mmCIF file of C-alpha atoms in Angstrom:
data_model
loop_
_atom_site.group_PDB
_atom_site.id
_atom_site.type_symbol
_atom_site.label_atom_id
_atom_site.label_comp_id
_atom_site.label_asym_id
_atom_site.label_seq_id
_atom_site.Cartn_x
_atom_site.Cartn_y
_atom_site.Cartn_z
ATOM 1 C CA MET A 1 -7.883 9.889 -27.770
ATOM 2 C CA VAL A 2 -4.630 9.728 -25.922
ATOM 3 C CA PRO A 3 -2.051 7.347 -27.581
ATOM 4 C CA VAL A 4 -0.781 4.645 -25.274
ATOM 5 C CA ARG A 5 2.981 4.449 -25.127
ATOM 6 C CA GLU A 6 5.523 2.443 -23.168
ATOM 7 C CA PRO A 7 6.572 4.125 -19.879
ATOM 8 C CA PRO A 8 9.896 5.811 -20.033
ATOM 9 C CA ALA A 9 12.816 3.711 -18.777
ATOM 10 C CA GLU A 10 13.228 5.928 -15.732
ATOM 11 C CA ALA A 11 9.630 4.906 -14.579
ATOM 12 C CA SER A 12 11.231 1.920 -12.864
ATOM 13 C CA SER A 13 14.118 3.829 -11.315
ATOM 14 C CA PRO A 14 14.621 3.254 -7.569
ATOM 15 C CA ASP A 15 13.472 6.784 -6.744
ATOM 16 C CA VAL A 16 10.215 6.374 -8.640
ATOM 17 C CA ARG A 17 9.602 2.949 -6.996
ATOM 18 C CA ALA A 18 10.308 4.296 -3.537
ATOM 19 C CA ALA A 19 8.063 7.313 -4.158
ATOM 20 C CA HIS A 20 5.261 5.096 -5.270
ATOM 21 C CA LEU A 21 5.549 2.891 -2.097
ATOM 22 C CA LEU A 22 5.823 6.001 0.129
ATOM 23 C CA ARG A 23 2.392 7.137 -1.251
ATOM 24 C CA ILE A 24 1.010 3.785 -0.353
ATOM 25 C CA SER A 25 2.615 3.926 3.140
ATOM 26 C CA GLY A 26 1.038 7.352 3.696
ATOM 27 C CA TYR A 27 -2.447 5.962 2.951
ATOM 28 C CA LEU A 28 -1.699 3.059 5.249
ATOM 29 C CA ASP A 29 -0.564 5.521 8.025
ATOM 30 C CA ILE A 30 -3.712 7.551 7.748
ATOM 31 C CA ALA A 31 -5.971 4.433 7.794
ATOM 32 C CA ILE A 32 -4.100 3.073 10.884
ATOM 33 C CA MET A 33 -4.418 6.400 12.760
ATOM 34 C CA SER A 34 -8.136 6.451 12.018
ATOM 35 C CA MET A 35 -8.511 3.005 13.435
ATOM 36 C CA TRP A 36 -6.526 3.887 16.566
ATOM 37 C CA SER A 37 -8.819 6.868 17.164
ATOM 38 C CA ALA A 38 -11.971 4.798 16.509
ATOM 39 C CA SER A 39 -13.002 7.191 13.663
ATOM 40 C CA SER A 40 -16.181 6.641 11.880
ATOM 41 C CA ARG A 41 -14.271 7.200 8.677
ATOM 42 C CA ALA A 42 -11.847 4.273 9.256
ATOM 43 C CA CYS A 43 -13.549 2.069 6.772
ATOM 44 C CA ARG A 44 -13.383 4.693 4.057
ATOM 45 C CA LEU A 45 -9.754 5.318 4.821
ATOM 46 C CA ILE A 46 -8.985 1.493 4.619
ATOM 47 C CA GLY A 47 -10.740 1.677 1.256
ATOM 48 C CA MET A 48 -8.475 4.491 0.191
ATOM 49 C CA ALA A 49 -5.469 2.414 1.195
ATOM 50 C CA GLU A 50 -6.892 -0.537 -0.786
ATOM 51 C CA ALA A 51 -7.308 1.765 -3.813
ATOM 52 C CA SER A 52 -3.735 2.919 -3.538
ATOM 53 C CA VAL A 53 -2.431 -0.628 -4.349
ATOM 54 C CA ARG A 54 -4.622 -1.226 -7.398
ATOM 55 C CA GLY A 55 -2.861 -1.353 -10.647
ATOM 56 C CA ALA A 56 0.758 -2.124 -11.460
ATOM 57 C CA GLY A 57 3.565 -0.382 -9.792
ATOM 58 C CA PRO A 58 6.389 1.494 -11.822
ATOM 59 C CA GLY A 59 8.318 -1.001 -13.875
ATOM 60 C CA GLY A 60 6.522 -4.016 -12.296
ATOM 61 C CA ALA A 61 9.448 -4.716 -9.947
ATOM 62 C CA ASP A 62 7.241 -4.693 -6.872
ATOM 63 C CA GLU A 63 4.313 -6.717 -8.110
ATOM 64 C CA GLU A 64 4.855 -9.490 -5.611
ATOM 65 C CA LEU A 65 4.664 -7.098 -2.808
ATOM 66 C CA LEU A 66 1.608 -5.316 -4.218
ATOM 67 C CA ARG A 67 -0.302 -8.641 -4.522
ATOM 68 C CA LEU A 68 0.443 -9.429 -0.924
ATOM 69 C CA LEU A 69 -0.602 -5.832 0.082
ATOM 70 C CA ARG A 70 -3.854 -6.262 -1.842
ATOM 71 C CA ARG A 71 -4.547 -9.490 0.104
ATOM 72 C CA LEU A 72 -3.642 -7.925 3.411
ATOM 73 C CA LEU A 73 -5.797 -4.811 2.939
ATOM 74 C CA ARG A 74 -8.816 -6.873 1.633
ATOM 75 C CA GLU A 75 -8.583 -9.021 4.850
ATOM 76 C CA ALA A 76 -8.217 -5.947 7.013
ATOM 77 C CA ALA A 77 -11.262 -4.350 5.529
ATOM 78 C CA GLU A 78 -13.227 -7.584 5.969
ATOM 79 C CA ARG A 79 -12.213 -7.964 9.598
ATOM 80 C CA HIS A 80 -12.826 -4.271 10.296
ATOM 81 C CA ALA A 81 -16.437 -4.580 8.863
ATOM 82 C CA ALA A 82 -16.930 -7.645 10.937
ATOM 83 C CA GLY A 83 -15.922 -5.820 14.152
ATOM 84 C CA ASP A 84 -12.655 -7.671 14.726
ATOM 85 C CA TYR A 85 -10.573 -4.517 15.188
ATOM 86 C CA PRO A 86 -7.341 -6.154 16.528
ATOM 87 C CA ALA A 87 -7.081 -8.568 13.526
ATOM 88 C CA ALA A 88 -7.808 -5.644 11.111
ATOM 89 C CA MET A 89 -5.155 -3.618 12.860
ATOM 90 C CA ALA A 90 -2.659 -6.335 12.701
ATOM 91 C CA ARG A 91 -3.023 -6.771 8.996
ATOM 92 C CA MET A 92 -2.756 -3.045 8.418
ATOM 93 C CA ARG A 93 0.423 -2.839 10.523
ATOM 94 C CA VAL A 94 2.001 -5.841 8.609
ATOM 95 C CA ALA A 95 1.244 -4.231 5.265
ATOM 96 C CA GLN A 96 2.849 -0.884 6.291
ATOM 97 C CA ASP A 97 5.904 -2.582 7.860
ATOM 98 C CA MET A 98 6.384 -4.602 4.655
ATOM 99 C CA THR A 99 5.964 -1.477 2.537
ATOM 100 C CA ASP A 100 8.445 0.545 4.660
ATOM 101 C CA LEU A 101 10.951 -2.312 4.647
ATOM 102 C CA ARG A 102 10.847 -2.502 0.786
ATOM 103 C CA ILE A 103 11.441 1.186 0.651
ATOM 104 C CA VAL A 104 14.640 0.805 2.663
ATOM 105 C CA GLN A 105 15.694 -2.054 0.516
ATOM 106 C CA ILE A 106 15.177 -0.010 -2.654
ATOM 107 C CA LYS A 107 16.974 2.967 -1.265
ATOM 108 C CA LYS A 108 19.993 0.794 -0.194
ATOM 109 C CA GLY A 109 20.153 -0.811 -3.614
ATOM 110 C CA LEU A 110 19.056 -4.270 -2.299
ATOM 111 C CA ALA A 111 15.799 -4.574 -4.201
#
């Protein structure tokens, strides 16, 4: 059994938060590219992007953003499954733009 401990204080450092959001942005980018190319794997890649926002972020400072991303990605998956590709793509792009803007804010010391 692995003992559960509090994460170290540096777990919420700006670099760790930015790295976490960069990982999410990467999954969003891959899913968006698959949607542009009309790949048969797009639904799986959207699911991978959804999975990347499950759980808490480092230090909990970005929870509001993660909640919004979860909602946007769930809606994107539903729209994609219903064949409404423009609406699904719009939600994915908004999610990625919000993620990337937060990374910039973190690195500039604004968030």
